[in-house]
Amino acid sequence: MNSKVMRVRKTDYDRVVLTETCPYEVPIIFENIGIYNLLKISAGKIAVEHDKTKFLIDKIITKDQSAYTIPMPYKIRKDSESFRELSLLHPASQNEIVSFYKEFQYKIINLCCLSDFSIRAPKKIASKYYKKNNMEWVNEYKSDKMVDTENEMTYKHLTSYFSYHGYRRLYNFFDSYEFMRLERKYSNFWSLDVSKCFDSIYTESINWSNQEKEFSKSNSDVKNTFGSVFNRLMKTSNHNDSSGILIGPEVSRIFSEIIFQKIDSDIKNTLREKKLESGDQYEIRRYVDDIYVFSMSDQHSMAVHEAIDTNIKKYKLSLNKSKTVKVRRPFVTKKTQTMLEIKARLKFLEEKLVEKNDEKIRLYPKRLMKKKHIVISFANEIKSLCFDDASSYTMACNFLIKALTNIVIKFCKKNTKREIVAKDMALFSDFFIVIIDLLFHFFTVNPSHSGAIQLCKMTTISSKFCDSLIPDESPLIKSQIFSRCLDFFKSSEFSKISIQHSQETLLETLNMLIVSSCLGEDYLLSTKDLNSIINFNSGRTLSYFEIIVILYYIKDKEIYSTIRAQVITSINKILNDLQDIKSSTKKAYLFFEATTCPYIEKSYRVELVKRALESTGLASHLTIGYDTFLVTEDLERLRFCSSWDQAAMMSLLEKKELQQVY
């Protein structure tokens, strides 16, 4: 059985912060469980020893409705030429979103069920979720230290607050029977894209989507309606900016979905006035801001295109003409053809690497005479399939990284209880060498967050497997992974993202540090290499994500004492003045991270707590020393957002496998 059903406690609304308020693309060691724990302490569900601890947390995670917070922006690699900016929300804004979901969750569902165009929208409150069992055979590699509360164990595999109808991923739609039916019925297929959707959405337009625009404008003083509350939430969580919504959190996608549901209805009405009915002359499918038009003729497609263009402009949106694709039957794009070929080549590669034993359902490694030739040949085949389409190559790399990782997982699972004789160990080693070379090749030419998670999973599982079953070959396998990590840090793609984004280390690079750390203490980067990767010598202040990943990597090892001192200097620069901790996302997250981190001296953590108590008006000159010490003691027992326990990596990877964005 691949998964089992788990029940959700619907009355625990704080679970909203586990799935709805934090981007998926964060460092591998980061998860928003820390904010969940703060909410539980504030509500008295998690006990603390000292009252001042709860008072301090309350001061930071609550705010007036009209007060705004400043999100923490960061960038990830979008493609070889550009980046995408995501944002982390302040804990106080996330707390408000929890209250908003509690009050308006059914209104959200109602407003997301108006359109039959959407193929990915909230349908009901999630009552269950699925815990994958595909890696349960490595349970012995997990650590109980990961789980700090009963509630975390209960919700550690939640993927979303709502259950969604439609398709989990866009490619699922193109592989569906529904798509085949649409191709049978219609001869024309157009693919349209809304230009810079989230950046262009005007927050006030949420009112227009569930009321008439003129009514909304003439009654703008009404402050407690669904639209006015959601509008205020999106503005105040984003520096009071009404032009554009933050990219990353699921709540932003729900905000946009509500608006698009109304646009869908407007489009249908516009076309009905032209005697065009959905289901007859045309059908539309929309996946967030990607719109797909199926029609009987070019004339019908053009009419639908005009209706879409006209109606989205009412919401200050526009179509990206350069991304419009027009196809006549058969509805096969270049990317579709490429993926079919890649899947065939991958199957052939797997057959070349392993043979199946049907009796015991195990995978045996084959004897490989020319490992380098196999690697070069497969890589060249993939390049030749994508030589005239860079976007196809990006898609191919992402697909192959996941597919090759799954081959490793399946291989390890099928052989985990096997006794491997000495003469066969080299066969297993050769299998890993080939897969590792291919995986790191496709990641290095196209680094991505999802790719790093797959590499981390492969590294963790392979290392444990080799240590246990082929210990004589394990150093060779780990050395190969470590060498490929170094190759990435010296690659042109790494250099490109470093030069283009030199003010801070990109997420893809930070995640590769985490991947290399999975190999153990015998495979640590030198101080010189770490300095060149992070660029400490510029004297700049490190970002929040840089700080937590570096601390995770260096821990309390003496060889990194100079680097640790530079990290502490950056923490001190950011947290020197905590007067704005109630509004600054970076300061709020870093404060709780620094005061709960086991690799920071207690004397410095005490100083940070003292600053926070003074800045929030909780300090009394009579008891400041006593209060500071006890609050510090409480906080060091708290699990915040970074997992400092390396043995907990498998649990983290399980969660992130389920929490990918759509």
XYZ file of C-alpha atoms in Angstrom:
662
model
C 0.000 0.000 0.000
C 1.456 3.353 -1.023
C -0.432 5.636 1.366
C -2.806 5.646 4.296
C -5.636 7.997 5.175
C -5.231 10.284 8.178
C -8.014 12.377 9.731
C -7.795 16.144 10.190
C -8.945 17.917 13.353
C -11.058 20.590 11.691
C -11.369 22.724 14.812
C -7.630 23.346 14.872
C -7.629 26.445 12.657
C -3.985 27.162 13.462
C -3.090 24.485 10.915
C -3.650 27.229 8.314
C -0.041 28.394 8.892
C 1.285 24.938 8.012
C -0.016 25.067 4.448
C -1.495 28.439 3.462
C 0.824 31.244 4.599
C 4.351 30.133 3.706
C 5.898 29.582 0.248
C 6.865 26.056 -0.774
C 10.259 27.255 -1.998
C 12.206 27.670 1.255
C 15.432 26.025 2.495
C 15.052 22.265 2.894
C 15.565 22.519 6.673
C 12.828 25.166 7.041
C 9.138 24.551 7.756
C 6.506 26.850 9.230
C 5.867 24.660 12.272
C 7.511 27.382 14.372
C 4.650 29.821 13.764
C 2.170 27.045 14.561
C 3.917 26.508 17.897
C 3.841 30.246 18.678
C 0.090 30.310 18.063
C -0.368 27.334 20.370
C 1.641 29.028 23.132
C -0.414 32.198 22.666
C -3.636 30.175 22.991
C -2.372 28.329 26.068
C -2.299 24.961 24.239
C 1.475 24.633 24.695
C 2.677 25.454 28.198
C 5.643 27.670 29.014
C 7.245 28.087 32.425
C 7.276 31.888 32.570
C 4.341 34.241 31.866
C 6.621 36.805 30.230
C 7.377 34.283 27.466
C 3.721 34.173 26.451
C 3.416 37.977 26.793
C 6.435 38.470 24.507
C 5.066 36.069 21.898
C 1.660 37.783 22.041
C 3.299 41.167 21.475
C 5.036 39.923 18.331
C 2.298 37.811 16.718
C -0.682 40.135 17.271
C -1.360 43.574 15.794
C -4.073 46.146 15.194
C -6.146 45.491 12.077
C -4.994 48.700 10.415
C -1.287 48.193 11.194
C 0.799 46.893 8.317
C 3.733 44.497 8.316
C 6.747 44.303 6.034
C 7.202 40.924 4.312
C 10.610 39.369 3.738
C 11.250 39.104 -0.010
C 13.733 36.649 -1.477
C 14.459 35.376 -4.950
C 14.626 31.968 -6.571
C 15.863 31.045 -10.014
C 13.043 31.108 -12.573
C 15.137 30.229 -15.626
C 18.640 30.850 -16.941
C 17.878 34.528 -17.488
C 15.510 35.597 -14.716
C 14.422 35.221 -11.092
C 11.090 35.032 -9.296
C 10.574 37.026 -6.097
C 8.723 35.261 -3.284
C 7.825 36.561 0.172
C 7.628 35.325 3.735
C 4.802 36.888 5.761
C 5.116 38.341 9.259
C 3.819 36.035 12.042
C 1.216 38.663 13.004
C -0.150 38.723 9.441
C -0.240 34.920 9.410
C -2.167 35.015 12.683
C -4.738 37.310 11.044
C -5.045 34.936 8.097
C -5.865 32.118 10.533
C -8.724 34.222 11.940
C -9.869 35.082 8.408
C -10.048 31.411 7.383
C -11.940 30.576 10.561
C -14.587 33.205 9.816
C -14.819 33.013 6.028
C -13.746 29.482 5.038
C -17.172 28.580 3.608
C -17.435 31.898 1.793
C -14.100 31.115 0.118
C -15.445 27.748 -1.036
C -18.664 29.282 -2.376
C -16.790 31.931 -4.357
C -14.442 29.296 -5.793
C -17.288 27.107 -7.066
C -18.867 29.625 -9.459
C -16.934 28.680 -12.589
C -16.730 25.454 -14.541
C -13.627 26.779 -16.354
C -11.270 26.275 -13.404
C -9.478 22.935 -13.132
C -7.851 23.674 -9.753
C -9.916 25.351 -7.026
C -10.940 24.794 -3.361
C -13.999 22.552 -3.079
C -14.383 21.813 0.645
C -12.549 21.874 3.960
C -9.963 19.081 4.033
C -11.101 16.311 6.378
C -8.313 13.868 5.652
C -4.910 13.678 4.063
C -2.674 10.953 2.759
C 0.542 9.930 4.428
C 2.845 8.392 1.864
C 4.385 5.059 2.749
C 6.839 4.837 -0.123
C 9.768 5.539 2.211
C 8.613 3.753 5.367
C 11.376 1.205 4.882
C 13.859 3.887 5.952
C 12.017 4.675 9.207
C 15.064 3.640 11.153
C 16.859 6.698 9.744
C 14.325 9.126 11.227
C 14.631 10.810 14.590
C 12.041 11.393 17.296
C 13.710 14.737 18.005
C 11.952 16.106 14.961
C 8.547 15.950 16.642
C 8.102 18.403 19.494
C 4.326 18.272 19.996
C 1.479 15.868 19.464
C -0.044 18.332 17.030
C 3.034 18.384 14.827
C 2.908 14.625 14.520
C -0.780 14.834 13.674
C -0.370 17.408 10.912
C 3.099 16.771 9.602
C 1.821 15.556 6.221
C -0.889 18.142 5.587
C -0.752 19.577 2.082
C -3.535 22.177 2.138
C -6.332 23.521 4.305
C -8.877 22.884 1.542
C -9.575 19.874 -0.613
C -9.289 20.795 -4.293
C -11.225 19.606 -7.292
C -9.555 19.155 -10.633
C -5.888 18.375 -11.170
C -3.006 18.465 -8.728
C -0.513 19.371 -11.468
C -1.061 20.902 -14.885
C 0.539 17.958 -16.679
C -2.143 15.725 -15.110
C -4.725 17.618 -17.169
C -2.847 17.088 -20.427
C -2.555 13.369 -19.638
C -6.245 13.054 -18.728
C -9.238 11.497 -20.448
C -10.921 14.909 -20.288
C -8.215 16.384 -22.520
C -8.685 13.505 -24.964
C -12.438 14.154 -25.010
C -11.870 17.846 -25.740
C -9.551 16.931 -28.614
C -12.192 14.618 -30.073
C -14.810 17.344 -29.985
C -12.837 20.457 -30.989
C -10.382 21.065 -33.799
C -8.697 24.207 -32.367
C -6.616 24.631 -29.217
C -5.198 27.949 -27.973
C -3.005 28.410 -24.921
C -3.105 31.888 -23.306
C -1.126 33.357 -20.418
C -1.994 36.290 -18.151
C 1.015 38.598 -17.997
C 2.621 39.123 -14.557
C -0.611 38.045 -12.911
C 0.132 38.387 -9.189
C 2.180 41.549 -9.680
C -0.725 43.145 -11.551
C -3.665 42.186 -9.330
C -5.208 45.187 -7.593
C -6.246 44.103 -4.077
C -9.450 46.184 -4.219
C -10.627 44.010 -7.123
C -11.538 41.251 -4.649
C -14.610 43.398 -3.882
C -15.469 43.643 -7.568
C -15.373 39.870 -7.864
C -18.246 39.266 -5.425
C -20.134 42.575 -5.802
C -20.769 44.969 -8.630
C -17.780 47.262 -9.119
C -19.768 50.508 -8.825
C -21.514 49.292 -5.655
C -18.147 48.387 -4.133
C -16.668 51.791 -4.874
C -19.664 53.701 -3.546
C -19.712 51.668 -0.330
C -15.975 51.621 0.375
C -16.587 52.643 4.009
C -18.058 49.207 4.788
C -15.187 47.448 6.571
C -16.464 44.036 7.672
C -17.527 42.369 4.424
C -15.621 39.396 3.042
C -14.085 41.479 0.262
C -13.080 44.408 2.469
C -11.488 42.113 5.073
C -9.582 40.067 2.464
C -8.493 43.277 0.721
C -7.201 44.721 3.995
C -5.381 41.485 4.845
C -3.531 41.384 1.529
C -2.623 45.077 1.767
C -1.498 45.187 5.395
C 0.595 42.044 4.986
C 2.404 43.737 2.095
C 3.498 47.134 3.445
C -0.022 48.536 2.803
C 0.518 48.182 -0.953
C -2.668 47.595 -2.978
C -0.961 47.110 -6.361
C 0.034 43.483 -6.625
C -0.168 40.575 -4.190
C 2.651 38.587 -2.642
C 3.878 35.554 -4.560
C 4.424 32.272 -2.730
C 1.750 31.734 -0.056
C -1.260 29.595 -0.971
C -3.570 32.317 0.358
C -2.427 34.529 -2.543
C -3.469 31.860 -5.040
C -6.879 31.603 -3.388
C -7.214 35.408 -3.568
C -6.485 35.322 -7.300
C -8.754 32.297 -7.846
C -11.756 34.161 -6.410
C -11.115 37.045 -8.803
C -10.674 34.737 -11.792
C -13.866 32.845 -10.960
C -15.773 36.109 -11.481
C -13.796 36.851 -14.648
C -14.727 33.374 -15.940
C -18.396 34.179 -15.395
C -18.032 37.525 -17.181
C -16.332 35.833 -20.142
C -19.131 33.279 -20.431
C -21.782 36.045 -20.368
C -19.919 38.086 -22.993
C -19.753 35.090 -25.332
C -23.386 34.204 -24.699
C -24.325 37.648 -26.007
C -22.497 36.650 -29.194
C -24.547 33.428 -29.395
C -21.573 31.294 -28.363
C -22.298 28.728 -25.657
C -19.767 26.912 -23.506
C -19.927 23.221 -24.353
C -21.127 23.880 -27.878
C -18.860 26.158 -29.940
C -16.097 26.334 -27.326
C -14.859 25.223 -23.915
C -12.334 26.898 -21.613
C -10.084 25.332 -18.998
C -8.120 27.580 -16.631
C -5.286 26.538 -14.327
C -4.579 29.532 -12.047
C -3.568 32.150 -14.667
C -3.009 29.762 -17.601
C -6.047 29.698 -19.905
C -6.750 26.991 -22.494
C -9.341 27.506 -25.233
C -10.892 24.636 -27.215
C -13.118 25.589 -30.140
C -14.713 24.509 -33.391
C -12.912 27.030 -35.602
C -10.376 29.861 -35.767
C -13.253 32.354 -35.754
C -14.610 30.922 -32.511
C -11.145 30.911 -30.952
C -10.656 34.552 -31.883
C -14.036 35.487 -30.389
C -13.152 33.708 -27.143
C -9.738 35.375 -27.106
C -11.346 38.807 -27.483
C -13.827 38.088 -24.685
C -11.018 36.997 -22.358
C -8.875 40.018 -23.229
C -11.767 42.449 -22.704
C -12.858 41.050 -19.354
C -9.468 40.660 -17.705
C -8.667 44.289 -18.567
C -11.528 45.326 -16.285
C -9.373 43.918 -13.468
C -6.197 45.667 -14.661
C -4.823 42.432 -16.140
C -3.599 41.664 -19.650
C -2.614 38.714 -21.840
C 1.008 38.011 -22.676
C 0.854 37.869 -26.466
C 4.333 36.366 -26.767
C 3.172 33.241 -24.893
C 0.045 32.597 -26.965
C 0.191 29.169 -28.639
C -2.237 28.112 -31.394
C -2.540 24.450 -32.357
C -4.833 22.515 -34.666
C -5.685 18.867 -34.114
C -3.834 16.732 -33.079
C -3.218 18.776 -29.914
C 0.420 17.805 -29.577
C 2.946 20.521 -28.824
C 6.697 20.254 -29.170
C 6.949 19.771 -25.409
C 4.479 16.872 -25.515
C 6.477 15.141 -28.222
C 9.704 15.721 -26.319
C 8.328 14.274 -23.080
C 7.088 11.138 -24.822
C 10.559 10.585 -26.270
C 12.266 11.277 -22.938
C 10.078 8.756 -21.115
C 10.977 6.113 -23.720
C 14.718 6.850 -23.363
C 14.442 6.745 -19.573
C 12.780 3.335 -19.681
C 15.559 2.059 -21.921
C 18.188 3.459 -19.514
C 16.583 1.727 -16.537
C 16.546 -1.569 -18.423
C 20.245 -1.083 -19.135
C 21.032 -0.496 -15.435
C 18.919 -3.111 -13.623
C 17.198 -6.408 -14.200
C 14.054 -7.528 -12.432
C 13.636 -10.782 -10.563
C 9.942 -11.575 -10.779
C 9.972 -14.254 -8.094
C 11.223 -12.007 -5.302
C 10.271 -8.767 -7.034
C 13.757 -7.338 -6.638
C 15.946 -5.198 -8.819
C 19.459 -6.479 -9.499
C 22.179 -4.184 -10.859
C 23.569 -5.233 -14.216
C 27.252 -5.349 -15.044
C 28.160 -2.010 -16.627
C 31.239 -2.093 -18.826
C 31.331 1.575 -19.886
C 29.790 3.768 -17.201
C 30.983 7.072 -18.666
C 29.684 6.104 -22.084
C 26.239 5.366 -20.623
C 26.160 8.757 -18.902
C 27.392 10.719 -21.923
C 25.113 8.875 -24.338
C 21.965 9.461 -22.283
C 22.780 13.136 -21.619
C 23.387 13.691 -25.343
C 20.135 11.986 -26.285
C 18.210 14.358 -24.019
C 20.039 17.392 -25.396
C 19.315 16.346 -28.962
C 15.603 16.076 -28.186
C 15.549 19.634 -26.805
C 18.209 21.357 -28.905
C 15.845 23.941 -30.434
C 13.730 24.645 -27.329
C 15.324 25.848 -24.079
C 12.052 25.585 -22.149
C 11.721 21.931 -23.154
C 15.211 21.264 -21.794
C 14.253 22.893 -18.484
C 11.157 20.720 -18.321
C 13.178 17.634 -19.235
C 15.782 18.271 -16.520
C 13.124 18.719 -13.836
C 11.330 15.551 -14.911
C 14.499 13.451 -15.104
C 15.803 14.560 -11.699
C 12.605 13.329 -10.071
C 12.394 10.182 -12.219
C 16.025 9.173 -11.581
C 15.589 9.783 -7.846
C 12.547 7.517 -7.888
C 14.642 4.824 -9.580
C 17.170 5.085 -6.734
C 14.436 4.879 -4.091
C 12.851 1.858 -5.762
C 16.256 0.188 -6.168
C 17.191 0.704 -2.508
C 13.774 -0.400 -1.281
C 13.840 -3.633 -3.284
C 17.342 -4.508 -2.056
C 17.252 -3.221 1.516
C 16.862 -6.688 3.082
C 19.212 -8.429 0.701
C 22.531 -9.872 1.774
C 25.020 -8.597 -0.772
C 28.070 -10.770 -1.301
C 31.468 -9.129 -1.753
C 31.737 -9.925 -5.466
C 28.461 -8.065 -6.214
C 29.253 -4.872 -4.291
C 30.960 -3.303 -7.312
C 27.787 -3.832 -9.348
C 25.781 -1.829 -6.822
C 28.467 0.822 -6.742
C 28.410 1.193 -10.531
C 24.635 1.638 -10.491
C 24.904 4.520 -8.004
C 27.822 6.136 -9.855
C 25.845 6.337 -13.118
C 22.676 7.661 -11.480
C 24.612 10.223 -9.421
C 26.439 11.524 -12.490
C 23.191 11.951 -14.417
C 21.279 13.506 -11.543
C 23.908 16.120 -10.818
C 24.382 16.842 -14.513
C 20.720 17.692 -15.010
C 20.610 19.712 -11.795
C 23.804 21.654 -12.560
C 22.572 22.776 -15.974
C 19.148 23.624 -14.540
C 19.266 24.243 -10.758
C 15.871 24.390 -9.047
C 14.365 24.100 -5.581
C 12.413 20.942 -6.397
C 15.556 19.443 -7.941
C 17.555 20.114 -4.765
C 14.910 18.317 -2.692
C 15.222 15.280 -4.959
C 19.021 15.371 -4.695
C 18.764 15.602 -0.927
C 16.428 12.615 -0.872
C 18.724 10.614 -3.144
C 21.811 11.524 -1.091
C 20.200 10.636 2.226
C 18.770 7.311 1.090
C 21.835 6.275 -0.929
C 24.205 7.098 1.921
C 22.190 5.084 4.433
C 21.815 2.179 2.019
C 25.518 2.068 1.184
C 26.624 2.433 4.811
C 24.412 -0.492 5.795
C 24.684 -2.909 2.874
C 27.828 -2.107 0.880
C 30.073 -0.379 3.464
C 33.264 -1.010 1.485
C 31.813 0.924 -1.471
C 30.164 3.676 0.590
C 33.195 6.052 0.652
C 33.360 5.894 -3.149
C 29.648 6.713 -3.512
C 29.795 9.574 -1.018
C 32.950 10.946 -2.601
C 31.216 10.942 -5.964
C 28.275 12.947 -4.539
C 30.615 15.368 -2.767
C 32.671 15.827 -5.935
C 29.524 16.605 -7.948
C 28.444 19.138 -5.316
C 31.802 20.873 -5.741
C 31.357 20.749 -9.523
C 28.070 22.604 -9.129
C 29.678 25.314 -6.987
C 32.271 25.806 -9.730
C 29.854 25.651 -12.668
C 28.884 28.430 -15.048
C 25.255 28.259 -13.902
C 26.337 28.790 -10.289
C 28.591 31.637 -11.385
C 25.734 33.158 -13.359
C 23.276 33.177 -10.476
C 25.990 34.462 -8.139
C 26.864 37.370 -10.429
C 23.244 38.221 -11.260
C 22.165 38.087 -7.647
C 25.298 38.912 -5.673
C 23.550 40.681 -2.761
C 22.604 37.328 -1.213
C 23.050 33.609 -1.816
C 20.220 32.111 -3.820
C 17.989 29.387 -2.402
C 19.281 26.806 -4.894
C 22.834 27.274 -3.602
C 21.788 27.109 0.051
C 19.917 23.890 -0.616
C 23.001 22.381 -2.241
C 24.920 23.082 0.970
C 22.252 21.102 2.799
C 22.586 18.280 0.244
C 26.334 18.067 0.804
C 25.857 18.094 4.581
C 23.855 14.849 4.314
C 27.103 12.995 3.580
C 28.377 13.378 7.130
C 31.336 15.003 8.837
C 33.954 13.331 6.632
C 32.724 15.328 3.646
C 32.667 18.926 4.844
C 33.672 21.894 2.724
C 36.838 23.714 3.655
C 36.574 27.200 5.122
C 38.015 28.523 1.869
C 35.372 26.776 -0.263
C 32.540 27.867 2.027
C 33.817 31.441 1.894
C 33.851 31.429 -1.895
C 30.303 30.012 -2.081
C 28.675 32.406 0.409
C 30.959 35.398 -0.158
C 31.526 36.384 3.474
C 34.450 38.645 2.653
C 32.361 41.463 1.157
C 31.331 42.653 4.617
C 27.643 42.435 3.718
C 24.907 41.476 6.165
C 23.753 37.906 5.585
C 20.092 37.183 4.841
C 17.814 35.248 7.201
C 17.921 32.100 5.061
C 21.714 32.334 4.685
C 22.079 32.563 8.465
C 19.973 29.493 9.296
C 21.514 27.311 6.569
C 25.085 28.276 7.483
C 24.428 27.586 11.168
C 22.928 24.229 10.211
C 26.009 23.429 8.131
C 28.778 24.599 10.475
C 27.019 23.718 13.765
C 29.503 24.226 16.611
C 32.556 22.894 14.764
C 35.750 24.682 15.705
C 37.114 24.796 12.151
C 34.322 27.209 11.237
C 34.798 29.561 14.198
C 35.641 32.526 11.965
C 32.557 31.958 9.831
C 30.410 31.546 12.948
C 31.655 34.911 14.211
C 30.634 36.510 10.885
C 27.183 34.940 11.163
C 26.754 36.311 14.689
C 27.841 39.737 13.417
C 25.061 39.628 10.808
C 22.496 38.539 13.411
C 23.587 41.402 15.624
C 23.279 43.943 12.802
C 19.732 42.822 12.000
C 18.560 42.474 15.614
C 20.439 45.423 17.077
C 17.235 47.488 17.178
C 14.033 45.524 17.812
C 11.641 48.467 17.989
C 10.039 47.304 14.722
C 9.937 43.560 15.476
C 6.116 43.766 15.396
C 6.247 44.779 11.722
C 9.535 43.400 10.328
C 9.205 39.811 9.123
C 12.962 39.347 8.936
C 13.472 40.469 12.551
C 10.563 38.439 13.939
C 11.684 35.194 12.282
C 15.376 35.725 13.015
C 14.736 36.593 16.673
C 12.908 33.323 17.342
C 15.417 31.383 15.241
C 18.437 32.824 17.051
C 16.972 32.324 20.530
C 16.090 28.674 19.831
C 19.278 27.686 17.952
C 21.519 25.263 19.905
C 24.644 26.519 18.107
C 24.461 30.093 19.436
C 26.028 30.880 22.814
C 23.468 31.168 25.608
C 24.916 34.477 26.785
C 24.154 36.014 23.386
C 20.656 34.529 23.340
C 20.033 36.062 26.755
C 21.105 39.452 25.373
C 18.671 39.111 22.450
C 15.790 38.270 24.785
C 16.647 41.292 26.944
C 16.500 43.558 23.859
C 13.138 42.090 22.858
C 11.618 42.567 26.305
C 12.824 46.173 26.382
C 11.633 46.909 22.842
C 8.135 45.542 23.477
C 7.664 47.326 26.792
C 7.763 44.142 28.864
C 10.958 44.901 30.754
C 10.870 45.908 34.395
C 14.076 47.311 35.882
C 13.348 45.341 39.051
C 13.039 41.905 37.403
C 14.700 42.269 33.987
C 17.544 39.873 34.781
C 15.234 37.230 36.199
C 12.684 37.592 33.394
C 15.340 37.476 30.687
C 16.867 34.266 32.019
C 13.536 32.439 32.350
C 12.241 33.565 28.938
C 15.515 32.402 27.376
C 15.063 29.021 29.070
C 11.531 28.744 27.668
C 12.571 29.684 24.148
C 15.466 27.243 23.971
C 12.957 24.440 24.556
C 10.813 25.706 21.672
C 11.023 24.193 18.212
C 10.925 27.052 15.689
C 11.115 26.830 11.900
C 14.585 25.379 11.322
C 15.276 21.732 11.997
C 18.747 21.570 13.559
C 18.662 17.781 13.819
C 20.301 16.202 10.777
C 18.796 12.798 11.595
C 15.344 14.301 10.997
C 16.022 14.841 7.286
C 13.821 11.975 6.117
C 10.784 13.406 7.910
C 11.412 16.815 6.377
C 11.751 15.358 2.895
C 8.491 13.428 3.248
C 6.644 16.651 4.040
C 8.187 18.629 1.212
C 7.414 15.844 -1.245
C 3.709 16.372 -0.500
C 3.723 20.159 -0.259
C 4.740 21.128 -3.779
C 2.932 24.105 -5.244
C 0.607 23.791 -8.204
